[in-house]
Coordinates of C-alpha atoms and ligand atoms in Angstrom, one line a residue:
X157 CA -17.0 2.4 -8.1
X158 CA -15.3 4.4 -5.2
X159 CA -12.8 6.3 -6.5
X160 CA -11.1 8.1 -9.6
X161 CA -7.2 8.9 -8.7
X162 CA -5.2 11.0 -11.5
X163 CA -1.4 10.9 -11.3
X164 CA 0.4 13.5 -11.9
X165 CA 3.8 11.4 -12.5
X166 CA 5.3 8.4 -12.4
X167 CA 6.1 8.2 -8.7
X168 CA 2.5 9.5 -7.9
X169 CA 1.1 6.4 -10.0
X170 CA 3.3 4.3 -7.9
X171 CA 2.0 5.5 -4.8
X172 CA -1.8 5.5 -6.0
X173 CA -1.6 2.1 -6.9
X174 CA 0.3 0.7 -3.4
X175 CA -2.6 2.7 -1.5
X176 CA -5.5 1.4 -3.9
X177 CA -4.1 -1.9 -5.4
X178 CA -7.6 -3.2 -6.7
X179 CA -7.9 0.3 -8.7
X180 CA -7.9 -0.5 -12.1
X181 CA -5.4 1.2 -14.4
X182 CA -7.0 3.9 -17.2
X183 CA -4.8 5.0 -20.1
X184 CA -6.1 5.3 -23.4
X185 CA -9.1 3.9 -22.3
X186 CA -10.3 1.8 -25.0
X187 CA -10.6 -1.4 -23.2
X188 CA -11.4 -0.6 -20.0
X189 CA -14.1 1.8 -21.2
X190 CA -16.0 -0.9 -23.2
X191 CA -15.6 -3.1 -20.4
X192 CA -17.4 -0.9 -18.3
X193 CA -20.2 0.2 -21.0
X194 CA -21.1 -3.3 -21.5
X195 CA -21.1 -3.8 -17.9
X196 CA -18.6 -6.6 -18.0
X197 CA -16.1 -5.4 -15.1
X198 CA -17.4 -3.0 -12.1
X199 CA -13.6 -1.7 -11.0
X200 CA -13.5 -0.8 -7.2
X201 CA -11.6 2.2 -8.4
X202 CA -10.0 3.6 -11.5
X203 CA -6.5 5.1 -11.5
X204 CA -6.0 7.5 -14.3
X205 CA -2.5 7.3 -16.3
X206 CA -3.3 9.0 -19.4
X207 CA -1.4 12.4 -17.5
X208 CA 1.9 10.7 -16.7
X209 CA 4.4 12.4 -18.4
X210 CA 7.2 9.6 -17.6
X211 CA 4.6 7.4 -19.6
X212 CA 4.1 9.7 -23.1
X213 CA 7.7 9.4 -23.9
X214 CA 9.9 7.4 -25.7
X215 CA 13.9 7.6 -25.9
X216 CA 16.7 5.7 -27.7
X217 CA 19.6 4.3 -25.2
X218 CA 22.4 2.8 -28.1
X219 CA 20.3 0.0 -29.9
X220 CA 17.0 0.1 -27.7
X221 CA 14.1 2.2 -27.7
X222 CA 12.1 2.9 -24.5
X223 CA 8.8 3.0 -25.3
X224 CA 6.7 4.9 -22.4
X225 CA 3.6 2.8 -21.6
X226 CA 1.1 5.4 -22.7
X227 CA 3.1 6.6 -26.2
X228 CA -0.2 6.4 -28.5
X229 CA -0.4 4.0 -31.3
X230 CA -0.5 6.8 -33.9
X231 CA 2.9 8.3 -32.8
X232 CA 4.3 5.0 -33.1
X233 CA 3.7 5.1 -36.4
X234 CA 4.4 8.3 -37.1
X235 CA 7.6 8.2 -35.6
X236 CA 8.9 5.3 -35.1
X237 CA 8.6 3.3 -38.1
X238 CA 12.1 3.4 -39.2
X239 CA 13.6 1.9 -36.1
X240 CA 10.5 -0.1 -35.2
X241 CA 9.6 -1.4 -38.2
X242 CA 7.5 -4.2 -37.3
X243 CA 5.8 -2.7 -34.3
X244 CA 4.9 0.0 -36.3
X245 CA 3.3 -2.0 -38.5
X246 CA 0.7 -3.8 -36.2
X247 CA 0.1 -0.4 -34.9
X248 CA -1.3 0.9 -38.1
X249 CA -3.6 -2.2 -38.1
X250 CA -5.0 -1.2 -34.8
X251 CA -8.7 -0.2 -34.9
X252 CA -9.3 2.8 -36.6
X253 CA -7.7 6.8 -36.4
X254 CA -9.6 7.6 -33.5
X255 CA -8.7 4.1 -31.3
X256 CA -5.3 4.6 -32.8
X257 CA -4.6 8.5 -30.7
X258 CA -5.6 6.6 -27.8
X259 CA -4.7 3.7 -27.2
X260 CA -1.3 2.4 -26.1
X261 CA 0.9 -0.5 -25.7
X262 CA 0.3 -0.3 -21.9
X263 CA -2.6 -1.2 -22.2
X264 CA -2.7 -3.9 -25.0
X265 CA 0.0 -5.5 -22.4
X266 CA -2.1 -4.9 -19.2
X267 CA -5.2 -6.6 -21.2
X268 CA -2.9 -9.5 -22.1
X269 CA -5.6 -11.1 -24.5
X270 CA -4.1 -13.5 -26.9
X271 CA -5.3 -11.1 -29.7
X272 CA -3.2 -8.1 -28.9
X273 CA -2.3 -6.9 -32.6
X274 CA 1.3 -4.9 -30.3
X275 CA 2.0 -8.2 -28.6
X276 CA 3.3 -10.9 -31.0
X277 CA 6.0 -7.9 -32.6
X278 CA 7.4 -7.4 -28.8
X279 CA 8.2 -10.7 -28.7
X280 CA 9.9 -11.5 -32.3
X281 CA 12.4 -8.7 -31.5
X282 CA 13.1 -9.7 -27.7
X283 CA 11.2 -7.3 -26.1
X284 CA 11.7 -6.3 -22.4
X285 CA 9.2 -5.3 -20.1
X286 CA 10.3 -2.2 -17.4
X287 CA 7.5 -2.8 -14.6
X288 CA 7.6 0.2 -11.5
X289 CA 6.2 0.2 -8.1
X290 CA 7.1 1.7 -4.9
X291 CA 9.0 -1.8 -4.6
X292 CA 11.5 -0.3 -7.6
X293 CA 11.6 -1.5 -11.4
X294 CA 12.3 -4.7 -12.5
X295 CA 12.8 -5.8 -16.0
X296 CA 10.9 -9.0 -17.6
X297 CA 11.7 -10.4 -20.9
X298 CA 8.4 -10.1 -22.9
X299 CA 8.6 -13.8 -23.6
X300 CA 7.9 -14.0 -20.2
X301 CA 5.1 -11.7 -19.5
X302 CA 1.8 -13.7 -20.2
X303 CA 0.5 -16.0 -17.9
X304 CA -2.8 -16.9 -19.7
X305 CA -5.7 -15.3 -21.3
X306 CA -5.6 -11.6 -19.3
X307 CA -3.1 -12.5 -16.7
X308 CA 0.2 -11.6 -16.7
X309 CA 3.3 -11.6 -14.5
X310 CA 2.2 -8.0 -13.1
X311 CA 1.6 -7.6 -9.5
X312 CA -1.5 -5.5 -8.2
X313 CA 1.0 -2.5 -7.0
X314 CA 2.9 -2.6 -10.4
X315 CA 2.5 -0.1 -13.3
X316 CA 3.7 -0.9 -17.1
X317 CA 6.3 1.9 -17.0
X318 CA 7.9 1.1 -20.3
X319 CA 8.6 -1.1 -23.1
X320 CA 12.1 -1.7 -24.2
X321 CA 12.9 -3.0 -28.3
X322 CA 16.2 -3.3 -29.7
X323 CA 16.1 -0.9 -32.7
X324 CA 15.3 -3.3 -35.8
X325 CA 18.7 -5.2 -36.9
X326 CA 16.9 -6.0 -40.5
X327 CA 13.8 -6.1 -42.0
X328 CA 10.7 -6.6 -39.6
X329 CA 7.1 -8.0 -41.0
X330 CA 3.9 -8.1 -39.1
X331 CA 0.9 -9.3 -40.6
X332 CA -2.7 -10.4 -39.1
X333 CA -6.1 -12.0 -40.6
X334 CA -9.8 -11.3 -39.7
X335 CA -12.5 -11.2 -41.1
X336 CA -12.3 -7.8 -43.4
X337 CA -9.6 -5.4 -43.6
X338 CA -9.6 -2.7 -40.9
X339 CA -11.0 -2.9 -37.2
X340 CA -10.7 -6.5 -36.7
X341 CA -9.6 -8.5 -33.6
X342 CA -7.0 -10.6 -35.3
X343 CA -8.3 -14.9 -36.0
X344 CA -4.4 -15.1 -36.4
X345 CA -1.6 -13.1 -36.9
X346 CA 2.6 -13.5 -36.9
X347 CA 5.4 -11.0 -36.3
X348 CA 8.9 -12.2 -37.6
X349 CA 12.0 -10.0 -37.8
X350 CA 15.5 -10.9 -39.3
X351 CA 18.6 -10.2 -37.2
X352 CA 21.4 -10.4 -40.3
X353 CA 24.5 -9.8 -37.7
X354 CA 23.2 -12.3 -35.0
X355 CA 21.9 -14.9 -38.1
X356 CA 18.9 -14.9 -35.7
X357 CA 15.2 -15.1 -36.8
X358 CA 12.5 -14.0 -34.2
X359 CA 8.9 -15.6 -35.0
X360 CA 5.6 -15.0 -32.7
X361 CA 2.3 -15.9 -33.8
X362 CA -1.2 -13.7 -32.1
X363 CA -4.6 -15.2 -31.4
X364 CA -3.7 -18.7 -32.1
X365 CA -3.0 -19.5 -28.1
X366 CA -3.7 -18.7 -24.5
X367 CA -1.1 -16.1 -24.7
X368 CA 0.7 -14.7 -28.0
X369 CA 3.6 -17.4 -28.2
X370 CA 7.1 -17.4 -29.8
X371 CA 7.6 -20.3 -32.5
X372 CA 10.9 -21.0 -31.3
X373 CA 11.6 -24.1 -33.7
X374 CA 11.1 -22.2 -36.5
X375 CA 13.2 -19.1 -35.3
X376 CA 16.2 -22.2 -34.8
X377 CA 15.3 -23.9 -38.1
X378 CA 15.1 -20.2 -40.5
X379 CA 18.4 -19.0 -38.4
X380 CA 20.2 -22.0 -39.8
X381 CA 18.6 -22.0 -43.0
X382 CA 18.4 -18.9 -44.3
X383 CA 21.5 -17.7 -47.2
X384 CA 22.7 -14.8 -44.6
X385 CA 25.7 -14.1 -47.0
X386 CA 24.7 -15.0 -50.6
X387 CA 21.1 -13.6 -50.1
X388 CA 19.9 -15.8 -52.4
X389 CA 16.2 -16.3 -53.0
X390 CA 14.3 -18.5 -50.4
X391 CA 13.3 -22.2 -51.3
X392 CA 9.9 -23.2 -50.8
X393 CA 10.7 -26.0 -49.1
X394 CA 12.5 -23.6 -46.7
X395 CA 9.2 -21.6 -46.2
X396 CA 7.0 -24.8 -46.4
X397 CA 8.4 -25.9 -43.2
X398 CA 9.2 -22.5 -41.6
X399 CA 5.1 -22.5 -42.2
X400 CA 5.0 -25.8 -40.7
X401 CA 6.8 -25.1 -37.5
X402 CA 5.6 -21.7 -36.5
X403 CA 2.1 -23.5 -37.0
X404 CA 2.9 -26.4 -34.5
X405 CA 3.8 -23.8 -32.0
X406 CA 0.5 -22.7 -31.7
X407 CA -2.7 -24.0 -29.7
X408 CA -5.9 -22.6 -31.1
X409 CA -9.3 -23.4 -29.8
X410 CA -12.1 -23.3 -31.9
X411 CA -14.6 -19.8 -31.4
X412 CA -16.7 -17.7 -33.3
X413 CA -14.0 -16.2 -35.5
X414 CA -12.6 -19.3 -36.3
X415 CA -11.8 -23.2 -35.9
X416 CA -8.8 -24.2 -34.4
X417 CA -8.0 -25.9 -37.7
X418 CA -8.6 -23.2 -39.9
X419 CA -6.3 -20.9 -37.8
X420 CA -3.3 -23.5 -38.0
X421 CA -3.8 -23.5 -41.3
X422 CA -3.9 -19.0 -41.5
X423 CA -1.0 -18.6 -39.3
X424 CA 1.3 -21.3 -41.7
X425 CA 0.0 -18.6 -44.1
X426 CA 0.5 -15.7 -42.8
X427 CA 4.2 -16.9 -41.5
X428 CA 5.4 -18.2 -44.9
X429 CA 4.2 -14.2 -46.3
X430 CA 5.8 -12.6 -43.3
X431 CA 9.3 -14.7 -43.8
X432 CA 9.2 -14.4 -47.5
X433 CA 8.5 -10.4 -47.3
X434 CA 10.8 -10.0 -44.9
X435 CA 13.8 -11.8 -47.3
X436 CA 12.7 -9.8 -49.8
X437 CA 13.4 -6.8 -48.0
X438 CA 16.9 -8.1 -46.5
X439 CA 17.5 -9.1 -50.4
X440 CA 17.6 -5.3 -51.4
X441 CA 18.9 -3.5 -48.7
Ligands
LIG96 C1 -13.2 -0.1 -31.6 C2 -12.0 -0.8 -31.1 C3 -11.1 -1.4 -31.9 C4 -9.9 -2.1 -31.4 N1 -9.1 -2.7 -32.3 C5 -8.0 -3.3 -31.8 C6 -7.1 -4.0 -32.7 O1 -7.2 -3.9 -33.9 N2 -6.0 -4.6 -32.2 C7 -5.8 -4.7 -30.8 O2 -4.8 -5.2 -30.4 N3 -6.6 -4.1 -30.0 C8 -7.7 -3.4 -30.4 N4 -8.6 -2.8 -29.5 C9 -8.3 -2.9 -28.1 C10 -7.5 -1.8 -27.5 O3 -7.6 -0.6 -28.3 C11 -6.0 -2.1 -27.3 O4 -5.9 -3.3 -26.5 C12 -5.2 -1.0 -26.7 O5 -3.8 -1.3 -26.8 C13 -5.6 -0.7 -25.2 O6 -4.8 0.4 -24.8 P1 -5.5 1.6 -23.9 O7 -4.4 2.5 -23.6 O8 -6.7 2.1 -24.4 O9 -5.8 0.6 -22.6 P2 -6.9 0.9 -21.4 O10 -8.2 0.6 -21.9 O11 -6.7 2.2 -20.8 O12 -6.4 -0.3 -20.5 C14 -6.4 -1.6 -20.8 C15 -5.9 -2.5 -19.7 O13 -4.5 -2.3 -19.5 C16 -4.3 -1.8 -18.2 N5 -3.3 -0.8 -18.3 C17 -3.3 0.4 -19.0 N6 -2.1 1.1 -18.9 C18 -1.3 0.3 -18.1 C19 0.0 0.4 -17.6 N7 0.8 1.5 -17.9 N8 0.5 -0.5 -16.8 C20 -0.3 -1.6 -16.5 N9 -1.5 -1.8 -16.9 C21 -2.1 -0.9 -17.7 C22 -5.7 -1.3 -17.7 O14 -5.8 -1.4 -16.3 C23 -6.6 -2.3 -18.4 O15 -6.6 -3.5 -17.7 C24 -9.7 -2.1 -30.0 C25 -10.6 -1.5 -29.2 C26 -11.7 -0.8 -29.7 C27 -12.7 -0.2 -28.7

């Protein structure tokens, strides 16, 4: 390694990165420090973000929250679990207290791996993604984002700035499987959030893909389906193929945390919970 650049803002990071685009972005840390402790990536240089005060914020503009790239996991909890419902749940399944003050959504987006507990929650609530450079900021829906296992649409002189959510419209559900309860990478997991004024359903489904993908036949089929007005109770068949289609959006591969079959199988699971939870929830409020 050559260098170690510290920004001091937002427009600093900008112009660190422009000047040293194969510098590798540091924010929490806990990615790019195992990658380097296991000797897995040798960055040319690292470009510390961790200081950026433009980054440690968030900020409500009428329905959306801007999330600042480097707003730890635990303050997303913490504070913003009432109008981020279901991105504050995945946070809390995040690693463990310590990984938690660290690490950020920056960097679960700059990873990009198909596992990213933050990810699948961006994109059932429609999600935009602010990106900054000395170029200026451009916005990219976070359906858009992912290219393919750790690639994304971000260009070497571009910096997450922020992440924009409309505030929660209804009830929001997150829920992920591994192999015990707490610091797991996910085999599968599904987000799904209930829009009652729109009758719109968002659906997205972790770890079963190349990228976290939206099941957007289910999202159409639960939209249509689902009593918006009478609120009554769901039927199983309504879940059985909610299951069904957020399952057939997926395209696991077999590894060693799972088969491709057996994840199919947890994220029609975990997506009939999430949907039925999720009704519940609408049911009372
Ligand atoms: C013990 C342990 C448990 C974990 N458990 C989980 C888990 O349960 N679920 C989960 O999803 N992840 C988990 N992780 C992975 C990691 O914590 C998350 O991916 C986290 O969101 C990374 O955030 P960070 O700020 O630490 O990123 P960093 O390590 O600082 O950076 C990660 C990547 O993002 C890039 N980056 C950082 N900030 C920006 C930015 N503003 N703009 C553009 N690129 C940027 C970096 O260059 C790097 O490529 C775990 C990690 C550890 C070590």
């Amino acid at each position: 390694m050559t260098g170690f650049h510290t920004a001091a803002d937002l427009r600093h990071a900008c112009e660190l990165k422009a000047a040293h685009p194969d510098a590798t972005l540091i924010a929490g840390g806990t990615d790019v420090m195992v990658g380097l402790n296991f000797g897995h990536t040798s960055p040319a240089a690292l470009l510390d973000v961790s200081r950026v005060p433009e980054l440690r914020e968030w900020s409500r503009e009428d329905d959306t929250i801007v999330l600042g790239a480097g707003v730890p996991y635990t303050r997303i909890v913490d504070e913003l679990g009432g109008a981020l419902p279901g991105l504050a749940r995945a946070a809390r399944t995040i690693g463990s207290a310590q990984i938690r003050n660290r690490a950020t959504v920056g960097g679960n987006l700059g990873t990009a791996s198909p596992a990213g507990d933050a990810l699948p929650p961006l994109l059932a609530a429609r999600a935009s993604i602010e990106l900054a450079s000395l170029r200026g900021t451009r916005r990219v829906p976070a359906r858009d984002f992912f290219l393919g296992p750790g690639r994304s649409v971000l260009a070497d002189d571009e910096i997450v700035a922020a992440v924009r959510i409309p505030v929660a419209a209804g009830a929001e559900q997150f829920a992920k499987l591994g192999p015990r309860n707490a610091m797991v990478i996910a085999v599968a997991s599904v987000a799904v959030t209930l829009d009652p004024p729109r009758r719109r359903v968002g659906c997205a489904v972790g770890s079963a893909a190349p990228t976290p993908v939206v099941a957007g036949d289910a999202e159409t089929f639960a939209g249509a389906e689902l009593d918006w007005d009478g609120r009554r109770e769901l039927p199983a068949s309504v879940t059985a193929r909610f299951a069904e289609l957020a399952a057939a959006a997926t395209a696991p591969i077999d590894d060693v945390r799972g088969t491709a079959g057996y994840r199919r199988h947890a994220v029609a699971v975990l997506a009939r919970r999430t949907l039925t939870w999720a009704w519940q929830e609408y049911r009372r409020s």
